[in-house]
Amino acid sequence: MDKLFDIVFLEEAFTFLNDLDKKQYEKILYNIRKAQIEPDPDLFKKLNDEIWEFRTLYQGIGYRMLAFWDKTDSGNTLVVSTHGIVKKRNKVPEREIQKAKQLRIMYFKDKEKKI
């Protein structure tokens, strides 16, 4: 099956994943791969105009990988994962959304410098 998008992990996202147990890590990656081939709001959900979240529930614990779209390359649509959180409430904390927005701004500034 064709992927809807490719995924890129920023350093903080890698750090979050590496700090998890193997089973948690594998479940999150499984759900991300699944979201890449079929649209499913239970796995990949829009939080606001810029920020989305990959959603994973594993053994009653909610894990979220915040992300944004990079459609600057017409041939390759990317979703960039900024960082992850263990979700303790129904709603993603606003400070985490703001953090993802700041990482998004830095990502595009760095990308612009490389061009």
Coordinates of N, CA and C in Angstrom, one line a residue:
M1 N 0.8 -1.2 0.0 CA 0.0 0.0 0.0 C 0.9 1.3 0.0
D2 N 0.4 2.3 -0.7 CA 1.1 3.5 -0.7 C 0.9 4.3 0.6
K3 N 1.9 5.0 1.0 CA 1.9 5.8 2.2 C 1.3 7.1 1.9
L4 N 0.5 7.7 2.8 CA -0.1 9.0 2.7 C 0.9 10.1 2.9
F5 N 1.9 9.8 3.7 CA 3.0 10.7 4.1 C 4.2 9.9 4.6
D6 N 5.3 10.6 4.6 CA 6.5 10.1 5.3 C 6.6 10.8 6.7
I7 N 7.3 10.1 7.6 CA 7.4 10.7 8.9 C 8.9 11.0 9.2
V8 N 9.1 12.2 9.9 CA 10.4 12.6 10.3 C 10.3 12.9 11.8
F9 N 11.2 12.4 12.6 CA 11.2 12.7 14.1 C 12.3 13.7 14.4
L10 N 11.9 14.8 15.1 CA 12.9 15.7 15.6 C 13.6 15.1 16.8
E11 N 14.7 15.7 17.3 CA 15.5 15.1 18.3 C 14.7 14.8 19.6
E12 N 13.8 15.8 20.0 CA 13.0 15.6 21.2 C 12.0 14.4 21.1
A13 N 11.5 14.1 19.9 CA 10.7 13.0 19.6 C 11.5 11.7 19.8
F14 N 12.7 11.6 19.3 CA 13.5 10.5 19.4 C 13.9 10.2 20.9
T15 N 14.2 11.3 21.6 CA 14.5 11.2 23.0 C 13.3 10.6 23.8
F16 N 12.1 11.1 23.5 CA 10.9 10.6 24.2 C 10.7 9.1 23.9
L17 N 10.8 8.7 22.6 CA 10.7 7.3 22.3 C 11.7 6.4 22.9
N18 N 13.0 6.8 22.9 CA 14.1 6.0 23.4 C 14.0 5.9 25.0
D19 N 13.3 6.7 25.6 CA 13.1 6.6 27.1 C 12.0 5.7 27.5
L20 N 11.2 5.2 26.5 CA 10.1 4.3 26.8 C 10.6 2.8 26.8
D21 N 9.7 2.0 27.4 CA 10.0 0.5 27.3 C 9.8 0.1 25.9
K22 N 10.4 -1.0 25.5 CA 10.3 -1.5 24.2 C 8.9 -1.7 23.7
K23 N 8.0 -2.3 24.5 CA 6.7 -2.6 24.1 C 5.9 -1.3 23.8
Q24 N 6.1 -0.2 24.6 CA 5.4 1.1 24.4 C 5.9 1.7 23.1
Y25 N 7.2 1.7 22.9 CA 7.9 2.2 21.8 C 7.3 1.5 20.5
E26 N 7.3 0.2 20.5 CA 6.8 -0.6 19.4 C 5.3 -0.3 19.1
K27 N 4.5 -0.1 20.1 CA 3.1 0.1 19.9 C 2.9 1.5 19.2
I28 N 3.6 2.5 19.7 CA 3.6 3.9 19.1 C 4.0 3.8 17.7
L29 N 5.1 3.2 17.3 CA 5.5 3.1 16.0 C 4.6 2.3 15.1
Y30 N 4.0 1.3 15.6 CA 3.0 0.5 14.9 C 1.8 1.4 14.5
N31 N 1.3 2.2 15.5 CA 0.2 3.1 15.2 C 0.5 4.2 14.2
I32 N 1.7 4.7 14.3 CA 2.2 5.7 13.3 C 2.2 5.1 11.9
R33 N 2.8 3.9 11.8 CA 2.8 3.2 10.5 C 1.4 3.0 9.9
K34 N 0.5 2.6 10.8 CA -0.9 2.4 10.4 C -1.5 3.7 9.9
A35 N -1.3 4.8 10.6 CA -1.8 6.1 10.2 C -1.2 6.5 8.9
Q36 N 0.0 6.1 8.5 CA 0.6 6.4 7.3 C -0.2 5.8 6.1
I37 N -0.9 4.7 6.3 CA -1.5 4.1 5.1 C -3.1 4.2 5.1
E38 N -3.7 4.6 6.2 CA -5.1 4.8 6.3 C -5.5 5.9 7.2
P39 N -6.3 6.9 6.7 CA -6.7 8.0 7.6 C -7.6 7.4 8.7
D40 N -7.2 7.8 9.9 CA -7.9 7.3 11.1 C -7.8 8.3 12.2
P41 N -8.8 9.1 12.5 CA -8.7 10.1 13.6 C -8.5 9.5 15.0
D42 N -8.6 8.2 15.1 CA -8.3 7.7 16.4 C -6.8 7.5 16.6
L43 N -6.1 7.6 15.4 CA -4.6 7.4 15.4 C -3.9 8.7 15.1
F44 N -4.5 9.6 14.3 CA -3.8 10.8 13.9 C -4.9 11.9 13.8
K45 N -4.8 12.8 14.7 CA -5.9 13.8 14.9 C -5.4 15.2 14.9
K46 N -6.1 16.1 14.3 CA -5.8 17.5 14.2 C -6.2 18.2 15.5
L47 N -5.2 18.9 16.1 CA -5.4 19.7 17.4 C -5.8 21.1 17.1
N48 N -5.2 21.7 16.1 CA -5.5 23.1 15.7 C -5.0 23.3 14.2
D49 N -4.9 24.5 13.8 CA -4.6 24.7 12.4 C -3.2 24.2 12.0
E50 N -2.3 24.1 12.9 CA -0.9 23.7 12.6 C -0.5 22.4 13.2
I51 N -1.0 22.0 14.4 CA -0.5 20.9 15.1 C -1.5 19.7 15.1
W52 N -0.9 18.5 15.0 CA -1.6 17.3 15.0 C -1.0 16.4 16.0
E53 N -1.7 15.3 16.3 CA -1.2 14.3 17.3 C -1.3 12.9 16.8
F54 N -0.3 12.1 17.0 CA -0.4 10.7 16.8 C -0.8 10.2 18.2
R55 N -1.9 9.3 18.2 CA -2.5 8.9 19.4 C -2.2 7.4 19.6
T56 N -1.8 7.0 20.8 CA -1.6 5.6 21.2 C -2.1 5.4 22.6
L57 N -2.9 4.3 22.7 CA -3.3 3.9 24.1 C -2.7 2.5 24.3
Y58 N -1.9 2.4 25.3 CA -1.2 1.1 25.6 C -1.3 0.9 27.1
Q59 N -2.0 -0.2 27.5 CA -2.2 -0.6 28.8 C -2.8 0.5 29.7
G60 N -3.8 1.1 29.1 CA -4.5 2.2 29.8 C -3.8 3.5 29.9
I61 N -2.7 3.7 29.3 CA -1.9 4.9 29.3 C -1.9 5.6 27.9
G62 N -2.2 6.9 27.8 CA -2.3 7.6 26.6 C -0.9 8.2 26.3
Y63 N -0.4 7.9 25.1 CA 0.8 8.5 24.6 C 0.5 9.4 23.4
R64 N 1.1 10.5 23.3 CA 0.9 11.4 22.2 C 2.2 11.9 21.6
M65 N 2.3 11.8 20.3 CA 3.4 12.4 19.6 C 2.9 13.6 18.8
L66 N 3.3 14.8 19.2 CA 2.8 15.9 18.5 C 3.6 16.1 17.2
A67 N 2.9 16.7 16.2 CA 3.5 16.8 14.9 C 2.8 17.9 14.0
F68 N 3.5 18.1 12.9 CA 2.9 19.1 11.9 C 3.3 18.6 10.5
W69 N 2.6 19.2 9.5 CA 2.8 18.8 8.1 C 3.9 19.7 7.5
D70 N 4.7 19.1 6.7 CA 5.6 19.9 5.8 C 5.3 19.5 4.4
K71 N 4.6 20.4 3.7 CA 4.3 20.2 2.3 C 5.1 21.0 1.3
T72 N 6.3 21.5 1.8 CA 7.1 22.3 0.9 C 7.7 21.6 -0.3
D73 N 7.8 20.3 -0.2 CA 8.3 19.5 -1.3 C 7.1 18.9 -2.0
S74 N 6.9 19.3 -3.3 CA 5.7 18.9 -4.0 C 5.7 17.3 -4.2
G75 N 6.8 16.7 -4.2 CA 6.8 15.3 -4.4 C 6.8 14.4 -3.2
N76 N 7.0 15.0 -2.0 CA 7.1 14.2 -0.8 C 6.5 14.9 0.4
T77 N 5.3 14.5 0.8 CA 4.6 15.0 1.9 C 5.2 14.4 3.2
L78 N 5.6 15.3 4.1 CA 6.2 14.9 5.4 C 5.3 15.3 6.5
V79 N 5.3 14.4 7.5 CA 4.8 14.8 8.8 C 6.0 14.8 9.8
V80 N 6.2 15.9 10.5 CA 7.3 16.0 11.4 C 6.8 15.9 12.8
S81 N 7.3 14.9 13.5 CA 7.0 14.7 14.9 C 7.9 15.6 15.8
T82 N 7.4 16.4 16.6 CA 8.2 17.4 17.4 C 8.7 16.7 18.7
H83 N 7.7 16.2 19.4 CA 8.0 15.6 20.7 C 6.8 14.7 21.2
G84 N 7.0 14.0 22.3 CA 6.0 13.2 22.8 C 5.7 13.5 24.2
I85 N 4.5 13.0 24.6 CA 4.1 13.2 26.0 C 3.3 12.0 26.4
V86 N 3.3 11.8 27.7 CA 2.3 10.8 28.3 C 1.1 11.6 28.8
K87 N 0.0 11.3 28.2 CA -1.2 12.1 28.4 C -1.9 11.7 29.7
K88 N -2.2 12.6 30.6 CA -2.8 12.3 31.8 C -4.3 12.9 31.9
R89 N -4.6 13.8 31.0 CA -5.9 14.4 31.0 C -6.6 14.1 29.6
N90 N -7.8 14.5 29.5 CA -8.5 14.4 28.2 C -8.0 15.2 27.1
K91 N -7.5 16.4 27.5 CA -7.0 17.4 26.6 C -5.5 17.5 26.6
V92 N -4.9 17.7 25.4 CA -3.4 17.9 25.4 C -3.2 19.3 26.0
P93 N -2.3 19.4 27.0 CA -2.0 20.7 27.6 C -1.6 21.8 26.6
E94 N -2.1 23.0 26.8 CA -1.8 24.1 25.8 C -0.3 24.3 25.7
R95 N 0.5 24.2 26.8 CA 1.9 24.4 26.8 C 2.6 23.4 25.8
E96 N 2.1 22.2 25.7 CA 2.7 21.2 24.8 C 2.4 21.6 23.4
I97 N 1.2 22.1 23.1 CA 0.8 22.6 21.8 C 1.7 23.8 21.4
Q98 N 1.9 24.7 22.3 CA 2.8 25.8 22.1 C 4.3 25.4 21.8
K99 N 4.7 24.4 22.6 CA 6.0 23.9 22.3 C 6.2 23.3 20.9
A100 N 5.2 22.6 20.5 CA 5.2 22.0 19.1 C 5.2 23.1 18.1
K101 N 4.4 24.2 18.3 CA 4.4 25.3 17.4 C 5.8 26.0 17.3
Q102 N 6.5 26.1 18.5 CA 7.8 26.7 18.5 C 8.8 25.8 17.7
L103 N 8.7 24.5 17.9 CA 9.6 23.6 17.2 C 9.3 23.6 15.7
R104 N 8.0 23.8 15.4 CA 7.7 24.0 13.9 C 8.3 25.2 13.3
I105 N 8.3 26.3 14.0 CA 8.9 27.6 13.5 C 10.4 27.4 13.3
M106 N 11.0 26.8 14.3 CA 12.5 26.5 14.2 C 12.8 25.6 13.1
Y107 N 12.0 24.5 12.9 CA 12.2 23.6 11.8 C 12.2 24.3 10.5
F108 N 11.2 25.1 10.2 CA 11.1 25.8 8.9 C 12.2 26.9 8.8
K109 N 12.6 27.5 9.8 CA 13.7 28.5 9.8 C 15.0 27.7 9.4
D110 N 15.3 26.6 10.0 CA 16.5 25.8 9.7 C 16.4 25.3 8.3
K111 N 15.2 24.9 7.9 CA 15.1 24.3 6.5 C 15.4 25.4 5.5
E112 N 14.9 26.6 5.8 CA 15.1 27.8 4.9 C 16.6 28.1 4.7
K113 N 17.3 28.0 5.8 CA 18.7 28.3 5.8 C 19.5 27.3 4.9
K114 N 19.0 26.1 4.8 CA 19.7 25.1 4.0 C 19.5 25.2 2.5
I115 N 18.5 26.0 2.2 CA 18.2 26.2 0.7 C 19.1 27.2 0.1

